[in-house]
PDB file of C-alpha atoms and ligand atoms in Angstrom:
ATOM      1  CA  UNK A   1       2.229  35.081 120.773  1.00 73.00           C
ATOM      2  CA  UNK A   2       4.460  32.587 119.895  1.00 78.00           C
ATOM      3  CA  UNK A   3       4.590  31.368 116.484  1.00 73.00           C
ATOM      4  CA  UNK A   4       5.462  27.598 116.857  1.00 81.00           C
ATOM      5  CA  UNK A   5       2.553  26.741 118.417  1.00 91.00           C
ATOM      6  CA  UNK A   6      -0.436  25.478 117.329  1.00 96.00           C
ATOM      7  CA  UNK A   7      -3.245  24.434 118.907  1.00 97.00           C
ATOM      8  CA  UNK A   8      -6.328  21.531 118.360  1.00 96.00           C
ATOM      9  CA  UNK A   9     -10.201  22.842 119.541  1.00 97.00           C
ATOM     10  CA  UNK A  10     -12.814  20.933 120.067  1.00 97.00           C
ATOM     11  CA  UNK A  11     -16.277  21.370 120.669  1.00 98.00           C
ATOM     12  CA  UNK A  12     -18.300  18.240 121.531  1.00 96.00           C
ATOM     13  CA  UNK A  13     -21.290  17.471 119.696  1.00 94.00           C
ATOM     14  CA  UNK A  14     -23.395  14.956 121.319  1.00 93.00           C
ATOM     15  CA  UNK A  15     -27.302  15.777 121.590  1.00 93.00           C
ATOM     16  CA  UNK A  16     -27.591  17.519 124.772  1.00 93.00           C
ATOM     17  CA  UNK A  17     -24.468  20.021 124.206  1.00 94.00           C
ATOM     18  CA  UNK A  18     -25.971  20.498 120.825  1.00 93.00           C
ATOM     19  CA  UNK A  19     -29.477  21.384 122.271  1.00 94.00           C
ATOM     20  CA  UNK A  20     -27.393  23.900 124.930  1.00 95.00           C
ATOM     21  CA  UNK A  21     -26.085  25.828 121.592  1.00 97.00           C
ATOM     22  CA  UNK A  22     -22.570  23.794 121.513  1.00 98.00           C
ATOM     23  CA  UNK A  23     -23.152  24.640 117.040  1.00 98.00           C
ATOM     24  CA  UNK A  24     -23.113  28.983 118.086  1.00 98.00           C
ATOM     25  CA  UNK A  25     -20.181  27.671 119.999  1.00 98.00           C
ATOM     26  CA  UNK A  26     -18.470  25.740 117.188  1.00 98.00           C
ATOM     27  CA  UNK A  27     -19.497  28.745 114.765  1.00 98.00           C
ATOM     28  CA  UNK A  28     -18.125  31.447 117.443  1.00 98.00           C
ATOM     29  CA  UNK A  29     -15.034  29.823 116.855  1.00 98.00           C
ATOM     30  CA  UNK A  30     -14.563  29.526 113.197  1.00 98.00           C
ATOM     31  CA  UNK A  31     -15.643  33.020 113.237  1.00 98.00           C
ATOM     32  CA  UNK A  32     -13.360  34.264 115.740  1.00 98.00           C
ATOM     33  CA  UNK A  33     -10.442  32.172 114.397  1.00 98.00           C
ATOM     34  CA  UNK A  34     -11.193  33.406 110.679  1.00 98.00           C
ATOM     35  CA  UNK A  35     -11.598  36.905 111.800  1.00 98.00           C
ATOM     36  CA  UNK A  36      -7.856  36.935 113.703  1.00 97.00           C
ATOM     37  CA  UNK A  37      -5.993  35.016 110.664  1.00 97.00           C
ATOM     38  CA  UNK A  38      -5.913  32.261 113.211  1.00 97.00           C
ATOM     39  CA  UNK A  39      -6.816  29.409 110.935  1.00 96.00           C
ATOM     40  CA  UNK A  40      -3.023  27.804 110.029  1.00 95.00           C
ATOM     41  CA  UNK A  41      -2.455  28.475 113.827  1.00 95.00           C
ATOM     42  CA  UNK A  42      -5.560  26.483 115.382  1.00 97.00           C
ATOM     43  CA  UNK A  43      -7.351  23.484 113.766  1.00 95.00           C
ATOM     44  CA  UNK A  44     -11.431  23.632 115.178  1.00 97.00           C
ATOM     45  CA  UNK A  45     -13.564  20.804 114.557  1.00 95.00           C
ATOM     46  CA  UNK A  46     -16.303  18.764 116.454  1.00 96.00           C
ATOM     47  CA  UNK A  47     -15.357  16.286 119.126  1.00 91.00           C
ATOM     48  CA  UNK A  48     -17.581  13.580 120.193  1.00 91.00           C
ATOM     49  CA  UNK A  49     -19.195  13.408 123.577  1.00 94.00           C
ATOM     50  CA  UNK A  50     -16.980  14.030 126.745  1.00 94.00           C
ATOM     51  CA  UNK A  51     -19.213  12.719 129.653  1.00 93.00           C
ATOM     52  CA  UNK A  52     -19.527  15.958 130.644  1.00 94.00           C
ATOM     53  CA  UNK A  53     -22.988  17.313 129.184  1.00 95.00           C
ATOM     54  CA  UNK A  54     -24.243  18.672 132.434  1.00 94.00           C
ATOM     55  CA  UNK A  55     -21.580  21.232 132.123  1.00 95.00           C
ATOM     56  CA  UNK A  56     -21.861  21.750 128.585  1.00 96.00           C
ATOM     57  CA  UNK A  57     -21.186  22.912 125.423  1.00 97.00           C
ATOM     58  CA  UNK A  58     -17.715  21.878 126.522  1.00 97.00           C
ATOM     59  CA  UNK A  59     -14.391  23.088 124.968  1.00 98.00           C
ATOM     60  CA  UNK A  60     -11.073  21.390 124.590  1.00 98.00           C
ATOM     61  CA  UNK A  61      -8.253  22.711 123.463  1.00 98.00           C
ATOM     62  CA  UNK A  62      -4.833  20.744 122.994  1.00 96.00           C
ATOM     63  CA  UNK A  63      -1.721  22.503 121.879  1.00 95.00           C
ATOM     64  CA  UNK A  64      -0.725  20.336 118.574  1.00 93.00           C
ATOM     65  CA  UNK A  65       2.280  18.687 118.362  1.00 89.00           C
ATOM     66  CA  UNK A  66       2.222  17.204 115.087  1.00 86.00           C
ATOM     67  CA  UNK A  67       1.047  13.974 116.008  1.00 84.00           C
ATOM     68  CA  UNK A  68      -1.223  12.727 112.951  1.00 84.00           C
ATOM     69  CA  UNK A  69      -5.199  12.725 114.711  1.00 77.00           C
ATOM     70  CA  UNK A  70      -5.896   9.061 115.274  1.00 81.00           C
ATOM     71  CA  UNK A  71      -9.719   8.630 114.564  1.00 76.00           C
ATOM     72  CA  UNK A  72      -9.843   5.605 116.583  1.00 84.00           C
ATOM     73  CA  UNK A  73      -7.874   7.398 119.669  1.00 86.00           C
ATOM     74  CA  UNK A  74     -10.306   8.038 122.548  1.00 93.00           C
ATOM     75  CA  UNK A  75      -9.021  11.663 122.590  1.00 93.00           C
ATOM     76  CA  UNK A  76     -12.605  12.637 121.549  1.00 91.00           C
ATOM     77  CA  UNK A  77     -14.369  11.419 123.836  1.00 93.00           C
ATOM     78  CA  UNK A  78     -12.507  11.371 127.214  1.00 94.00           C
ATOM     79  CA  UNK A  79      -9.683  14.153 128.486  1.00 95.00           C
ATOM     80  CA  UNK A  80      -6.303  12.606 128.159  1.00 95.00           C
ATOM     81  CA  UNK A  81      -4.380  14.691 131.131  1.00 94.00           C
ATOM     82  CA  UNK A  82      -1.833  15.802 128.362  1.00 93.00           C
ATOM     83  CA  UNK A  83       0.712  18.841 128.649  1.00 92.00           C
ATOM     84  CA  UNK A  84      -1.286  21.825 127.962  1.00 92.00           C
ATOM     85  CA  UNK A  85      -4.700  20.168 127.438  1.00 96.00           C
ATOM     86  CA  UNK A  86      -7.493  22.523 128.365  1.00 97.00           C
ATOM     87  CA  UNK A  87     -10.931  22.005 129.186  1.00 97.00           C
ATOM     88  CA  UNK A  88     -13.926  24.493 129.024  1.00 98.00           C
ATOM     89  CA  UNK A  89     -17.259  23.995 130.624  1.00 97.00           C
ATOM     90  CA  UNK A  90     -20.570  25.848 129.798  1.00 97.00           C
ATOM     91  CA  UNK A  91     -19.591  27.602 126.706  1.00 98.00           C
ATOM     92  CA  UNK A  92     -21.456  30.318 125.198  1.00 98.00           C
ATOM     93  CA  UNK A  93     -20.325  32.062 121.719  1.00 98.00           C
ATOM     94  CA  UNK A  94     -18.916  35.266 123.977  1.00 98.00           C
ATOM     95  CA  UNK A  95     -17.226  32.928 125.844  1.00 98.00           C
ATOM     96  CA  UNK A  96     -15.713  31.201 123.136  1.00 98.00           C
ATOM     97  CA  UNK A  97     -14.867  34.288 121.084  1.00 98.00           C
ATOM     98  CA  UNK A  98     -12.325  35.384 124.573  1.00 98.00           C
ATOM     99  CA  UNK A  99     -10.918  32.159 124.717  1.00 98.00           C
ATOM    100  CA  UNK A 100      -9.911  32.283 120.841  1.00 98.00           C
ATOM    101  CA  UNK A 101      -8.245  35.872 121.409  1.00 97.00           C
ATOM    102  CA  UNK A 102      -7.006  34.872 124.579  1.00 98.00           C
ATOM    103  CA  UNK A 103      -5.411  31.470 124.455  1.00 98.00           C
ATOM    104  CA  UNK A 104      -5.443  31.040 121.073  1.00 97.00           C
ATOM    105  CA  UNK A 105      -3.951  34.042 120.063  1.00 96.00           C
ATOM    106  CA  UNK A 106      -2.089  35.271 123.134  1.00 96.00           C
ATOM    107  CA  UNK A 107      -0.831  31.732 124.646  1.00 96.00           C
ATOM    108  CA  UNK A 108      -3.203  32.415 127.669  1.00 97.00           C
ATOM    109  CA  UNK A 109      -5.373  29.752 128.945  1.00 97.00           C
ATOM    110  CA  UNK A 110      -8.224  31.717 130.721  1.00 98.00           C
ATOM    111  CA  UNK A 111      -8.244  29.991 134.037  1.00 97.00           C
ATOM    112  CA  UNK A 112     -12.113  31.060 135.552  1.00 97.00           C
ATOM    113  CA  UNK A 113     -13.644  29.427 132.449  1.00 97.00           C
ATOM    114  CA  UNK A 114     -12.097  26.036 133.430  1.00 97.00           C
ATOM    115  CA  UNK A 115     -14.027  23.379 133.629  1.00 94.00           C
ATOM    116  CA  UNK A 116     -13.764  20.918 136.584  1.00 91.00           C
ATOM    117  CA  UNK A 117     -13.988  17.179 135.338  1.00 87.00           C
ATOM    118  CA  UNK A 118     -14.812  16.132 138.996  1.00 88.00           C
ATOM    119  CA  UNK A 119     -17.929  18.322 139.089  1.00 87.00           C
ATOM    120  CA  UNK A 120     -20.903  15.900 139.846  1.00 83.00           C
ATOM    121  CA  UNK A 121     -23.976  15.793 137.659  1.00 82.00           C
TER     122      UNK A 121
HETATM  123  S1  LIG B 201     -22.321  16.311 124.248  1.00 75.67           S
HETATM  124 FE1  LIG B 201     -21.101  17.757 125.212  1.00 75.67          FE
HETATM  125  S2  LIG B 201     -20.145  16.573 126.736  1.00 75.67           S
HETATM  126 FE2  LIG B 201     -21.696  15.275 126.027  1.00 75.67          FE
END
């Protein structure tokens, strides 16, 4: 692990993700992230809708930089094609608890549980 970095998750929230269990999700990853003393080293809230609720609940995860969250920045809604943004499709808690231990913990993206933005509806 490497102590500088920090990361940004977030689960999206719109009404279909929510009625595919995207709130187990969110709470598998408070959970996980309490459970590991992860908290100062990952901030986990709700993101809005991606455009991708056919492959949700959906998962992104941004290594944080420091920049201060700008509520009106589209980052919430949209991927952004950042360094080190991540994106995770069809999200269950069990997934969620691997990707907290994995990437969040042990600086490894899990690459089979990436979603694919191009994937049509
Ligand atoms: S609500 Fe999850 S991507 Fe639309």
């Amino acid at each position: 692990m490497n102590p500088m970095k920090r990361y940004r998750l977030s689960v999206c929230k719109g009404m279909d993700c929510k009625g595919n269990g995207s709130d187990a999700v969110f709470a598998a990853a408070k959970e996980e992230l309490a459970q590991r003393a992860l908290v100062p080293r990952c901030e986990a809230y709700r993101g809005g809708c991606y455009g991708f609720c056919h492959m949700g609940p959906n998962v992104v995860i941004r290594e944080d930089t420091g920049r201060k969250r700008d509520p009106l920045s589209p980052e919430d809604f949209q991927l952004m094609g950042w360094p080190g943004e991540v994106y995770y499709s069809r999200m269950t808690p069990e997934k969620m608890r691997r990707v907290v231990t994995e990437h969040i913990a042990e600086d490894k993206p899990i690459r089979e549980l990436f979603g694919n933005p191009d994937e049509d509806p």
